[in-house]
Amino acid sequence: MTDRDHSPRPAALGLTGLAVGLGIIGVAIGFATLLGITATASGGGDTTEYGPMAVTAASSLALGVLLIVGAVLLWRAHRAARVVIAVAVALLVVSSLARMVVDSVTFISVLGSVLSLCALVAMGVLLASDGVRDHVREGVPLRLT
């Protein structure tokens, strides 16, 4: 087989990029929020009402890591990649819908929810695409040439 036989698949590259990008954002937000809560608590501030924020930050951190792991698995064309990313996307959809119900309605909250759902729909479409399915079935890792 030549190098042209295993050219990068645009759908697999796109899904990998989206998963890594959203994963890094989730890890960064979750870590920064948990760090802020910890700093507030160590400074003697009252953190009793920060419980929901801590749970949200921890879940953001965990989902971010799950997306990054899924992207690495997809890059390596591992069979579990589609399942890992699908679980993360499903949990993010539930999280986005719950945030839309619980959060107060502001321009930023609506914009953030709409953009989140658009990104998740794009990930779902790419996840179900033939390009990603073929990439995982062939088992040949992606390469940037």
Short mmCIF file of C-alpha atoms in Angstrom, two decimals:
data_model
loop_
_atom_site.label_atom_id
_atom_site.label_comp_id
_atom_site.label_asym_id
_atom_site.label_seq_id
_atom_site.Cartn_x
_atom_site.Cartn_y
_atom_site.Cartn_z
CA MET A 1 0.00 0.00 0.00
CA THR A 2 1.23 3.46 -0.77
CA ASP A 3 0.99 6.61 1.31
CA ARG A 4 -1.91 7.80 -0.82
CA ASP A 5 -3.97 4.78 0.22
CA HIS A 6 -4.09 6.07 3.77
CA SER A 7 -4.65 9.75 3.25
CA PRO A 8 -6.25 11.48 6.22
CA ARG A 9 -10.02 11.32 6.28
CA PRO A 10 -11.57 14.78 6.65
CA ALA A 11 -14.40 13.52 8.86
CA ALA A 12 -12.03 11.73 11.22
CA LEU A 13 -9.72 14.74 11.37
CA GLY A 14 -12.66 17.10 11.96
CA LEU A 15 -14.11 14.96 14.74
CA THR A 16 -10.68 14.58 16.33
CA GLY A 17 -10.18 18.35 16.23
CA LEU A 18 -13.61 19.10 17.69
CA ALA A 19 -13.17 16.50 20.43
CA VAL A 20 -9.72 17.79 21.40
CA GLY A 21 -10.83 21.42 21.25
CA LEU A 22 -13.93 20.93 23.38
CA GLY A 23 -11.99 18.62 25.68
CA ILE A 24 -9.27 21.20 26.30
CA ILE A 25 -11.89 23.87 26.95
CA GLY A 26 -13.70 21.60 29.41
CA VAL A 27 -10.52 20.65 31.26
CA ALA A 28 -9.38 24.27 31.44
CA ILE A 29 -12.73 25.58 32.71
CA GLY A 30 -13.15 22.74 35.20
CA PHE A 31 -9.62 23.04 36.53
CA ALA A 32 -9.77 26.83 36.81
CA THR A 33 -13.12 26.72 38.59
CA LEU A 34 -12.00 24.06 41.06
CA LEU A 35 -8.79 26.02 41.64
CA GLY A 36 -10.82 29.18 42.32
CA ILE A 37 -13.10 27.39 44.78
CA THR A 38 -10.07 25.91 46.53
CA ALA A 39 -8.39 29.32 46.71
CA THR A 40 -11.55 30.87 48.12
CA ALA A 41 -11.81 28.14 50.74
CA SER A 42 -8.14 28.39 51.73
CA GLY A 43 -8.46 32.16 52.02
CA GLY A 44 -11.15 31.76 54.66
CA GLY A 45 -14.07 32.61 52.38
CA ASP A 46 -17.42 30.92 52.77
CA THR A 47 -17.83 28.25 50.09
CA THR A 48 -21.04 26.60 51.32
CA GLU A 49 -23.04 27.86 48.34
CA TYR A 50 -20.39 26.75 45.82
CA GLY A 51 -21.49 23.09 45.89
CA PRO A 52 -23.31 23.11 42.54
CA MET A 53 -20.43 25.04 40.98
CA ALA A 54 -17.96 22.44 42.23
CA VAL A 55 -20.06 19.60 40.81
CA THR A 56 -20.32 21.40 37.47
CA ALA A 57 -16.58 22.04 37.42
CA ALA A 58 -15.76 18.43 38.25
CA SER A 59 -18.10 17.16 35.55
CA SER A 60 -16.60 19.61 33.05
CA LEU A 61 -13.14 18.35 33.92
CA ALA A 62 -14.20 14.70 33.61
CA LEU A 63 -16.03 15.21 30.30
CA GLY A 64 -13.06 17.17 28.94
CA VAL A 65 -10.74 14.30 29.77
CA LEU A 66 -13.21 11.84 28.23
CA LEU A 67 -13.29 13.86 24.99
CA ILE A 68 -9.50 14.06 24.84
CA VAL A 69 -9.20 10.31 25.41
CA GLY A 70 -11.79 9.72 22.69
CA ALA A 71 -9.87 11.95 20.29
CA VAL A 72 -6.62 10.09 20.97
CA LEU A 73 -8.40 6.77 20.43
CA LEU A 74 -9.90 8.09 17.18
CA TRP A 75 -6.51 9.31 16.02
CA ARG A 76 -5.14 5.83 16.68
CA ALA A 77 -8.21 4.30 14.94
CA HIS A 78 -9.13 2.27 18.02
CA ARG A 79 -12.50 0.53 17.99
CA ALA A 80 -13.60 2.10 21.28
CA ALA A 81 -13.14 5.66 19.94
CA ARG A 82 -16.64 6.06 18.58
CA VAL A 83 -18.22 4.74 21.79
CA VAL A 84 -16.12 6.99 24.04
CA ILE A 85 -16.86 10.09 21.97
CA ALA A 86 -20.56 9.18 21.65
CA VAL A 87 -20.88 8.83 25.43
CA ALA A 88 -19.15 12.19 25.96
CA VAL A 89 -21.37 13.89 23.36
CA ALA A 90 -24.53 12.39 24.89
CA LEU A 91 -23.50 13.57 28.36
CA LEU A 92 -22.68 17.02 27.00
CA VAL A 93 -26.09 17.25 25.31
CA VAL A 94 -27.78 16.37 28.60
CA SER A 95 -25.59 18.93 30.38
CA SER A 96 -26.39 21.64 27.82
CA LEU A 97 -30.12 20.95 28.01
CA ALA A 98 -30.02 20.98 31.82
CA ARG A 99 -28.09 24.25 31.77
CA MET A 100 -30.73 25.77 29.48
CA VAL A 101 -33.47 24.78 31.94
CA VAL A 102 -31.66 25.78 35.16
CA ASP A 103 -29.72 28.93 34.16
CA SER A 104 -31.30 32.33 34.04
CA VAL A 105 -31.98 33.50 30.52
CA THR A 106 -29.46 36.06 29.35
CA PHE A 107 -28.04 36.78 25.95
CA ILE A 108 -24.76 35.06 26.84
CA SER A 109 -26.45 31.96 28.28
CA VAL A 110 -28.64 31.55 25.19
CA LEU A 111 -25.71 32.16 22.84
CA GLY A 112 -23.52 29.71 24.75
CA SER A 113 -26.21 27.04 24.73
CA VAL A 114 -26.93 27.46 21.03
CA LEU A 115 -23.24 27.34 20.10
CA SER A 116 -22.68 24.32 22.35
CA LEU A 117 -25.57 22.44 20.78
CA CYS A 118 -24.36 23.35 17.26
CA ALA A 119 -20.90 21.96 18.05
CA LEU A 120 -22.43 18.82 19.53
CA VAL A 121 -24.70 18.31 16.51
CA ALA A 122 -21.64 18.65 14.26
CA MET A 123 -19.82 16.07 16.37
CA GLY A 124 -22.81 13.74 16.17
CA VAL A 125 -23.00 14.06 12.39
CA LEU A 126 -19.26 13.40 12.04
CA LEU A 127 -19.49 10.49 14.48
CA ALA A 128 -22.16 8.85 12.34
CA SER A 129 -20.37 9.57 9.06
CA ASP A 130 -18.97 6.91 6.79
CA GLY A 131 -15.52 8.53 6.91
CA VAL A 132 -15.17 8.01 10.67
CA ARG A 133 -16.70 4.54 10.49
CA ASP A 134 -14.30 3.53 7.69
CA HIS A 135 -11.33 5.04 9.51
CA VAL A 136 -12.03 2.99 12.65
CA ARG A 137 -12.81 -0.15 10.64
CA GLU A 138 -9.53 0.07 8.71
CA GLY A 139 -7.56 0.58 11.92
CA VAL A 140 -4.86 2.74 10.34
CA PRO A 141 -3.90 5.71 12.56
CA LEU A 142 -4.24 9.21 11.16
CA ARG A 143 -1.13 10.97 9.91
CA LEU A 144 -0.54 14.56 9.02
CA THR A 145 1.39 14.83 5.79
#
